Structures are given as C-alpha cells and as structure tokens.
C-alpha cells in the first residue's frame, strides 16, 4: 500500500449488487462443481463468496506484509506438488449441510475437485493441508524402554520415531449451520459476531447473501496413526484423543494441569491400537485456556492460589467464572465436525474424561464404546485440584468422586512455593 | 443477542464525535495517570479509546459466548487476587513511545496504576498476566541424569521441577509506532490492515483519533529462570532464547526441524546461567509456520518433499516463497518490544542462530555478547535440510557453510518414506 496513491477511494464495506456472487456456494451439495469453491481472494473483491480471508488469525500478518511492500497484493499461491499426501474422503457426511459447519470438507482437495473454476481464473486455495511426518516424543521413548510399547520397525522405529499422517485445518464457518448449532437465528449470530468483537467485518451485517465466514481464529491439527482409511470403518478399533491446546503444559510441562501427560498417554494408546491392527487419532485444537486465552488463564491461576483457604478443588471453577464470566468458552458443539470430516462413526477408545467432549460427540451421532481416563500415576501433584474438581463436575471416572467437603481438602501449592 | 429485539439499530462503524475519547492515551508518557489505560470495553462503546478488543483471536469465542447467551455482554472481570506474582518495571523503556509499540508496558499492573479511572467507572482490564509455576520437561530430566544439569533443591528440584515466573502478553499495537517500525505512514498502515484482511475493523479507517489497536492475533508467553529483577541489570549474565511457535515440533516432536530440541537446549542454558548467579529468559511467540500458519507450512512440506531432485537445502526457501509469496512473515521488527518491556539492555548468551532475530534485537539497542548455536547432536537427520539452508542464508554458525553445490546434496527424506 505504501506506494499507492493515498487518494484512492476506500470502501468501508460491500453490499449485495443484486446478482449472485461470481461463484455460488451450495454448502452440503455432494457434487463438488455444484457445491463450489470458497473464494476469499483479496485480489479481486468482486469474486469473493466468503467474508474474511485465509490463514485464520495469521491474516493480520499477511496484511502487514502487503502494507510493508513485502508481498504483492495480487500474489497467487503456486500449489505445485502440495496436494494431500493421503486420501481423505469424500465421506457421506460431506454432503450433509448440517453435519460439518466449521470447516470446508473439500478444503484439502479444492485445487483438484474445483479445477474447472481455476480455468475460469477464480482464485481460491486449500483450507486444509495433509502431509506425512515422523514424530518422536520423549514419553514414547520412555514407554518403549519400560516395555509398554514395542518398536515394530514399521509404525514405530527402534529410536522411537512414529510415522504419521497429519493435517492442518483452517476454520471455515457456514453461518446458517453455526447458528443452528447454537440455536440462534443466522442474523442474531452475525450481529453478535460483529458487535461483540468491537466491530469486526461489517460484511457480516451488510452481506446476508454471503453465508461463509473465515474467522480470524486458530484452527486445528490432527495426527493419524495407522491406516487412515480405516478411520471410517466402524469395525476397525479406533483410539481418539481430542486435545485442546495448553501451551504451558504441552510445551513447557507446567505441573498445574494434566494436559501434556494425558496427550502423551493418548499418543501411546493410539500407537498401541494401530499396532494391534486398528488406528489412532489425535485432534489438537487451538483453544488455549478453554478458549479464554492465556492472559485470562494466568490471572485465574493467581486468583486460585491466593484466595482465602488456598487453591482447592471446591472453588476451582468459580475463580475462572469471576474473571471471565464463564467457566469455559470452548464450544465443544463445533468440535465433532473434524471427526465427521474423517468419516468416523464409531470410537472404540476415547482417551478423554471430558463429559462436554463426550456428549458433543455422541450427540452428533458418533458412537463411543469406551472411555479411557488418565492413569493416576501421570497426574502431577499440583494438578489434583483440577482433576478432582472436574470429576465432581461430571468428568468420567471409574473411581470415587469427592463430595463438597472432600473438595475443600484437595489443595494445591501456594503461589510463592 | 438472541433475546434482544432484532429491530435495534446496527452501527457499522463509529466516527470521531468532535470530542476526545473519554480517556485519552498518551503513549510513552512516564506518568501512568497521564498515559491512561487502554479501554477496549464492549460494555460502553462511547468510552473506548482503542480499536478491536481483548484476548487477541479469542475475541471471536467471546462474541460467540455473548451471542449464544452464555455470557452477559456487560460482564466485568472480577480481578481480585489476580495482580502480578512478580514485579516487572517500570523501566526507562516504558516511557519511550517508539521503544515499545506492540504491547502495553502498563498492561500487567493496569488495575493498580490506573485505579483512579476504575473509580470513575472506566472498564479496562490487564493485557498481561504474570504468575509463578513449576515446569518439568523430559529433556531437563535427561540433562540431570546425564550430569549436564544439577538439581540444586531450589531452582531445580530432584525430580526435575524448575521454578519459573511466567507471563502471558496480549498484542496491543500503538499504530503510529508500528507504522514507523515499517517505515510506513500511519494511514497507509491502517488502510493496509483494513483492506488486506478482507475488511476487518472499519474503525481503522474511520477513527484516526484512536491510535491503539488490539489485533486478533496470538500474543506471546515468557518464562523467567532465576531472579527476575536481574534481567534489567546488564552486569548479571543473561541467557535468552526467542522462540517462534512450531506446534509440530514443540508438542509432537516432528523431526523435520530443530524447534523443540533447540527450545529444550535454550531452557537448559537458562537454568545453567541462573544456577551460576545469572538469569534466563525464554520468549515464546505465537507465530506458527513463520506466521504463515500451519496449512501453508504443511503445503510447503509436500512441495519440498515432492519436488524434482527431492527435498534439498538448495531449494528450501523457494518452496515457501512459491506457496506464500514470501519466505517469512514473522516481522522480527516487533519482537524486541518484550525484551525492552523487561528492561533488558544486554544479552550475554543468545540461544538462537537466526540473523533476523539477532539483527532486530541489536538494531533496537540491546547488546548481544555471544550467540549459542544448537549442538549438532540435537539436530534430527531430516532437519539438516533446514539447518544447512539457513546457515547458507546467514544464520549464525561457527562451522563451515555449504556452497550452492553442496546445498543440493543435503537431502531430506521422501514424503512416503
């Protein structure tokens, strides 16, 4: 922008021009060429059929790059050799407009299935990328050393390397479907998203003809262990962990929660299930601090550890609610979409104790046969406050649940200890 | 919103009303009551003195919570017991309007220093939270077992637990300062941010009187080892690693890059320096995939591994540029702000080989005495492509740098291997 003439007209928002957008989206249509690609290009605004743009929250960095003259505003991605490294779908769920509403099921293979639109010079891009990787975790090496896992030389190498297929998924919201999930009218949802972000994207209001929104939030990553095609086969054993980001534990090993230990246990369960002829899946969602963000999370830590009586399971949820106004903002209602995208209809071992995740998945029509709690020996001492509070609030456990009195006696460390 | 009357007037953007906003911000003013708090409340829009709202990208989840009727739109945080668990600043850098432009230096102690505004019913909140934690990493336990680190019973417990002060920092952009960093006019920056996000926040255009913007992007976390007050003492040895998020390696241990091994090495250096009477600092920035996001990153992985001649150091950067249009979008120009916020003026051991990070820090006026490369034995085999390409492009090394011919012979694994 820096070198453009500053007198150019700035258009504050757009309005429907009476004609349908260049390429219509018929969400849920089983025929890709009728479904149509999501076009969020900034090169030719008149061709857009979606609100917002690509890369989630990283769109701001892209705007900075263009502003700073580092990136041509009309750059088009050269997608040579980028197609998915493993085939996923299409599955019957892809053609159910209400089953998948928070990602684009055609997002990984858009350049292939919408090729006819490319030839019409329509600028669209994949919102999902699928690749292969080798991953290696110290906890898996420990599991091999302890004899809990075996290196088979195929899925697991002697050095602990595990072969996976992994995918990154950008959020793509079909607004009528999102509204329905939350039992809202589409216009109430649009207005809420606009007004309660401080006025983000006036097109949410002025373009009721555009029903797809690419929100500037984090997306998700997924890791598949074993044969990816068997995920959709309900008779092949499948272990699944749905994990919400917790940077403090997942990366730095903070001992106030069970996040990384449970994630590592989930990976171990996935490997074991895959080695036994089944498959495993880890879904990692960018929802730091229950989607309240890490600043709120750390404020809550301080309030928990300084409150009268000290950090205790009895008041675990209250401290979050005081600061944030809610206990949780993760909206598990949208989470099952990725499972449906993979064609999953049955989970044999669900490596999570969360009743919210369990209920969201089963309500969406996926069967869960067994729930796998975190082994007691993996729970850090200071994380017992969280664990007992959650079990008392409905988390799955095979053991006893503390009563109100006992919850006051489950104590964590002081802030300065 | 669901239960409100749908006939309410929707205001698409706001305009200056001829008067200054309720509370003015004088960025860089050393006197907090003249500086003024950042007010991004959604409860009373007329009181706002910033564009956007709190929690970075998580603002969207908050809007969803309000829309779904889970959170009262006028909720105010109860901040009892949430104040910082360690004192940081004020430092001289806080009163230099051009030194810190991408975070609010008063963000951690806002409720304390701006108390007079609270009494006038101004609704503002902290944008930084400072807490204490115990962290435990398998790599640190290995370092203790190998004798490279010692458990001292104070900083490091026998089980490997490390005591840290940690902070989470939300992005707060002072637009005139950001524009200056990128040698843009403020209006060119505002227009670029608006237009190249697909029309996010028309107030960027219509409210030239508001100079502070809370962008919906990820912020940063920081971990301090040893005495936090000594960070600002240039005579106390300080080890620093500035780490950009890489979920695939940091959490899952992917072997295509050196991110987690280098991070773990950085933590080891920080602990060792703190045990020797100095201090250590890890800064963790939410800039996944060079701020291009993980979808772009995985597309690039596929293109690298499928290109003619296979994955090789010679074409490492080109593949990113084909897909994304740039090699990197991290804008290290903004990164040193957090170091200045902590009062750092000298880094004794800089645990990074990045010339971009090094140059950004030294150009901002912070001295770097020594650079610490990743030990060779920590580089996964498949990550040699990245490492040799980066060294050839200017990354710091004490060893040899491959020439163009040699770079074609540094090869990575095939996609299907």
XYZ file of C-alpha atoms in Angstrom, chain A residues 1-2 5-13 15 42 48 52-53 55 57-68 70-73 75-86 125-139 141-142 161 163 166-170 173 178 182-184 188-189 191-203 205-206 213 215-218 220-221 223 245 247-256 260 263 267 282 284 286-288 291-296 298-303 305-308 319 321-326 329-331 333-334 413 415-417, chain B residues 1-2 5-13 15 42 48 52-53 55 57-68 70-73 75-86 125-139 141-142 161 163 166-170 173 178 182-184 188-189 191-203 205-206 213 215-218 220-221 223 245 247-256 260 263 267 282 284 286-288 291-296 298-303 305-308 319 321-326 329-331 333-334 413 415-417:
300
model
C 0.000 0.000 0.000
C 2.818 2.368 0.811
C -1.756 6.922 -4.315
C -3.343 7.770 -0.965
C -6.337 9.435 -2.646
C -7.830 6.087 -3.679
C -11.374 5.558 -2.567
C -11.668 3.309 0.499
C -14.735 1.107 0.540
C -15.781 0.535 4.159
C -17.976 -2.442 3.401
C -23.302 -4.656 -0.355
C -8.287 -10.276 -1.873
C -15.387 -13.230 -3.238
C -12.933 -12.673 5.915
C -9.868 -14.266 4.388
C -4.994 -18.306 7.381
C -5.511 -15.078 12.740
C -2.388 -15.006 10.544
C -4.344 -12.902 8.044
C -3.159 -9.866 10.033
C 0.473 -10.755 9.334
C -0.342 -11.123 5.655
C -1.931 -7.667 5.679
C 1.189 -6.318 7.349
C 3.343 -7.975 4.673
C 1.324 -6.362 1.898
C 1.290 -2.989 3.665
C 5.049 -3.127 4.148
C 6.963 -7.367 1.108
C 4.133 -9.248 -0.596
C 2.378 -8.285 -3.829
C -1.332 -7.829 -3.038
C 0.091 -12.913 -5.182
C -1.428 -16.264 -6.068
C -0.160 -19.427 -4.428
C 1.788 -21.790 -6.688
C 0.326 -25.087 -5.457
C 2.576 -27.434 -7.443
C 3.209 -30.671 -5.513
C 1.157 -29.523 -2.499
C -1.809 -31.914 -2.848
C -2.690 -34.170 0.115
C -0.161 -36.867 0.977
C -3.029 -39.195 1.870
C -6.905 -22.020 -2.217
C -6.892 -25.071 0.031
C -8.018 -24.530 3.634
C -6.674 -27.934 4.706
C -3.212 -29.427 4.129
C -2.388 -33.109 4.570
C 1.201 -34.311 4.876
C 3.266 -37.156 6.325
C 5.756 -36.897 9.172
C 7.895 -38.781 11.617
C 7.365 -37.691 15.203
C 9.396 -38.521 18.264
C 8.362 -37.829 21.864
C 10.457 -38.464 24.981
C 7.390 -40.054 26.631
C 10.782 -43.462 24.118
C 10.159 -43.957 27.853
C 10.165 -42.344 15.584
C 5.143 -42.492 11.207
C -1.024 -35.188 9.781
C -3.278 -32.381 8.649
C -3.758 -28.702 9.419
C -7.295 -27.348 9.140
C -8.308 -23.689 8.869
C -17.741 -21.326 9.090
C -23.191 -22.488 13.045
C -26.220 -22.707 18.873
C -29.982 -22.438 18.352
C -29.703 -18.867 17.112
C -28.519 -12.870 15.585
C -25.266 -14.796 15.156
C -24.839 -9.358 14.661
C -23.302 -10.917 17.770
C -20.058 -11.746 15.994
C -19.868 -8.227 14.623
C -20.798 -6.219 17.693
C -19.086 -8.273 20.384
C -15.726 -8.246 18.635
C -15.703 -4.462 18.620
C -16.961 -4.183 15.048
C -15.058 -6.783 13.076
C -16.155 -7.390 9.472
C -19.176 -5.203 8.678
C -19.873 -7.618 5.820
C -24.142 -7.348 8.539
C -24.173 -5.943 5.009
C -17.104 -16.770 7.065
C -12.915 -16.265 11.201
C -9.516 -14.982 12.357
C -9.038 -17.693 14.989
C -6.739 -20.667 15.342
C -6.756 -27.440 14.399
C -4.137 -30.053 13.653
C -2.351 -36.771 13.709
C -4.162 -26.545 23.375
C 0.905 -24.230 25.859
C 2.069 -24.132 29.485
C 1.792 -27.904 29.825
C 2.005 -29.179 26.230
C 5.304 -27.403 25.574
C 6.706 -26.333 28.951
C 5.462 -29.121 31.230
C 3.720 -26.945 33.848
C 2.537 -29.176 36.710
C -0.778 -27.419 37.456
C 0.746 -32.977 28.264
C -1.751 -36.101 25.459
C -0.481 -40.969 21.671
C -5.152 -37.084 17.966
C -5.262 -30.731 18.586
C -6.156 -24.095 19.184
C -8.309 -23.202 22.159
C -5.751 -22.036 24.724
C -10.594 -20.516 24.503
C -10.271 -17.677 27.012
C -6.631 -17.113 26.079
C -3.523 -17.353 28.204
C -3.760 -13.918 29.878
C -7.084 -14.867 31.440
C -2.716 -16.823 34.254
C -4.938 -14.265 36.014
C -7.078 -17.195 37.163
C -4.002 -19.103 38.386
C -3.109 -16.150 40.616
C -6.665 -15.837 41.935
C -3.580 -19.700 44.547
C -4.149 -16.512 46.548
C -7.784 -16.966 47.556
C -8.710 -17.438 51.180
C -12.234 -18.461 40.019
C -16.035 -17.538 36.262
C -15.132 -14.480 38.367
C -12.505 -13.371 35.890
C -14.008 -14.490 32.581
C -17.737 -14.512 33.268
C -17.960 -18.135 32.131
C -15.661 -20.881 26.050
C -14.555 -23.874 24.017
C -17.925 -24.586 22.445
C -20.593 -28.181 19.789
C -18.332 -27.450 16.807
C 0.562 -25.350 46.165
C 1.719 -19.162 44.646
C 5.109 -18.466 46.170
C 6.022 -22.078 46.975
C -28.091 -11.184 21.331
C -30.645 -13.932 20.797
C -35.176 -7.112 19.871
C -33.877 -7.637 16.343
C -35.018 -4.173 15.244
C -32.199 -2.431 17.148
C -30.104 -0.101 15.058
C -26.766 -1.623 14.000
C -23.912 0.826 13.803
C -21.473 -0.326 11.110
C -18.631 1.835 12.302
C -16.723 8.269 13.777
C -17.654 -3.527 24.681
C -13.492 3.060 24.081
C -10.629 -4.032 18.469
C -10.998 -5.796 21.775
C -7.897 -11.632 24.125
C -8.011 -14.083 18.353
C -10.072 -15.453 21.256
C -12.306 -12.372 20.952
C -14.323 -14.370 18.427
C -15.094 -17.042 21.031
C -16.163 -14.327 23.444
C -18.513 -12.922 20.799
C -19.901 -16.408 20.281
C -20.435 -16.757 24.036
C -22.367 -13.485 24.174
C -24.358 -14.352 21.051
C -25.268 -17.755 22.473
C -23.748 -17.765 27.821
C -22.006 -14.520 28.794
C -23.694 -11.236 29.737
C -22.488 -8.586 27.267
C -19.697 -8.707 32.227
C -16.803 -7.064 34.023
C -13.853 -9.119 35.201
C -13.540 -9.555 38.968
C -9.778 -9.117 39.274
C -9.457 -9.948 42.986
C -6.105 -11.635 43.714
C -5.022 -11.569 40.040
C -2.226 -8.972 40.277
C 1.274 -9.952 39.058
C 3.079 -12.611 41.088
C 6.359 -10.782 40.453
C -8.502 -4.813 32.060
C -4.960 -6.169 32.185
C -3.427 -7.226 28.856
C -0.553 -9.022 30.586
C -0.707 -11.612 33.376
C 2.291 -12.645 35.483
C 2.248 -15.831 37.539
C 4.590 -18.426 39.037
C 4.836 -22.071 38.009
C 6.789 -25.288 38.310
C 7.666 -26.785 34.957
C 9.064 -30.203 34.183
C 10.436 -31.314 30.811
C 11.671 -34.802 29.927
C 14.742 -33.223 28.268
C 15.329 -34.746 33.444
C 17.632 -36.315 30.830
C 10.793 -29.455 38.522
C 10.602 -22.854 39.425
C 5.914 -16.725 33.611
C 3.801 -14.144 31.825
C 1.247 -14.074 29.026
C 1.152 -10.945 26.877
C -1.683 -9.842 24.591
C -0.458 -2.054 18.876
C 4.075 0.239 14.306
C 7.866 -0.479 8.976
C 8.635 2.949 7.500
C 5.017 3.493 6.533
C -1.026 3.541 4.808
C -0.690 1.017 7.632
C -5.565 1.102 5.166
C -3.386 -1.950 4.533
C -4.559 -3.683 7.701
C -8.165 -2.978 6.788
C -8.149 -3.864 3.119
C -5.791 -6.838 3.144
C -7.696 -8.659 5.855
C -10.844 -8.566 3.773
C -12.273 -5.522 5.542
C -11.648 -6.097 9.225
C -12.384 -3.182 11.590
C -13.562 -0.168 9.582
C -12.620 1.924 12.618
C -10.220 3.988 8.649
C -12.970 5.996 10.340
C -5.362 -1.331 18.063
C -5.298 -7.094 16.756
C -6.957 -10.534 16.760
C -3.674 -12.463 16.642
C -1.793 -14.653 19.075
C 3.410 -14.305 23.488
C 4.388 -16.152 26.654
C 9.412 -17.850 31.127
C 5.852 -21.410 17.869
C 3.377 -26.936 17.111
C 4.544 -29.917 15.054
C 7.915 -29.990 16.784
C 7.297 -28.196 20.108
C 4.432 -30.530 21.052
C 4.607 -33.541 18.733
C 8.347 -33.850 18.107
C 8.292 -33.791 14.309
C 11.807 -34.452 13.007
C 11.757 -32.063 10.025
C 11.779 -28.385 20.208
C 13.939 -24.847 22.799
C 15.872 -23.948 28.725
C 12.508 -17.896 27.073
C 7.536 -17.956 23.062
C 2.592 -17.358 18.554
C 3.880 -17.206 15.000
C 3.229 -20.723 13.713
C 3.441 -16.526 10.850
C 2.117 -18.114 7.665
C 0.031 -20.607 9.637
C 0.152 -24.375 9.671
C -1.870 -25.008 6.490
C 0.723 -23.129 4.440
C 2.164 -28.385 5.513
C 1.565 -27.435 1.857
C 5.219 -26.386 1.716
C 6.346 -29.672 3.303
C 4.599 -31.559 0.496
C 6.109 -29.330 -2.198
C 9.458 -33.449 -0.495
C 7.892 -33.998 -3.911
C 9.930 -31.564 -5.999
C 12.241 -32.819 -8.679
C 9.247 -23.708 -1.881
C 8.021 -18.442 -1.472
C 6.131 -20.275 -4.237
C 3.236 -21.064 -1.947
C 3.169 -17.999 0.311
C 4.724 -15.285 -1.822
C 7.315 -14.568 0.889
C 6.112 -13.198 7.694
C 7.307 -13.063 11.275
C 8.324 -9.400 11.261
C 10.975 -5.820 13.920
C 8.280 -6.032 16.606
C 13.505 -37.951 3.378
C 7.302 -37.902 1.522
C 6.292 -41.538 1.582
C 9.342 -42.855 3.449
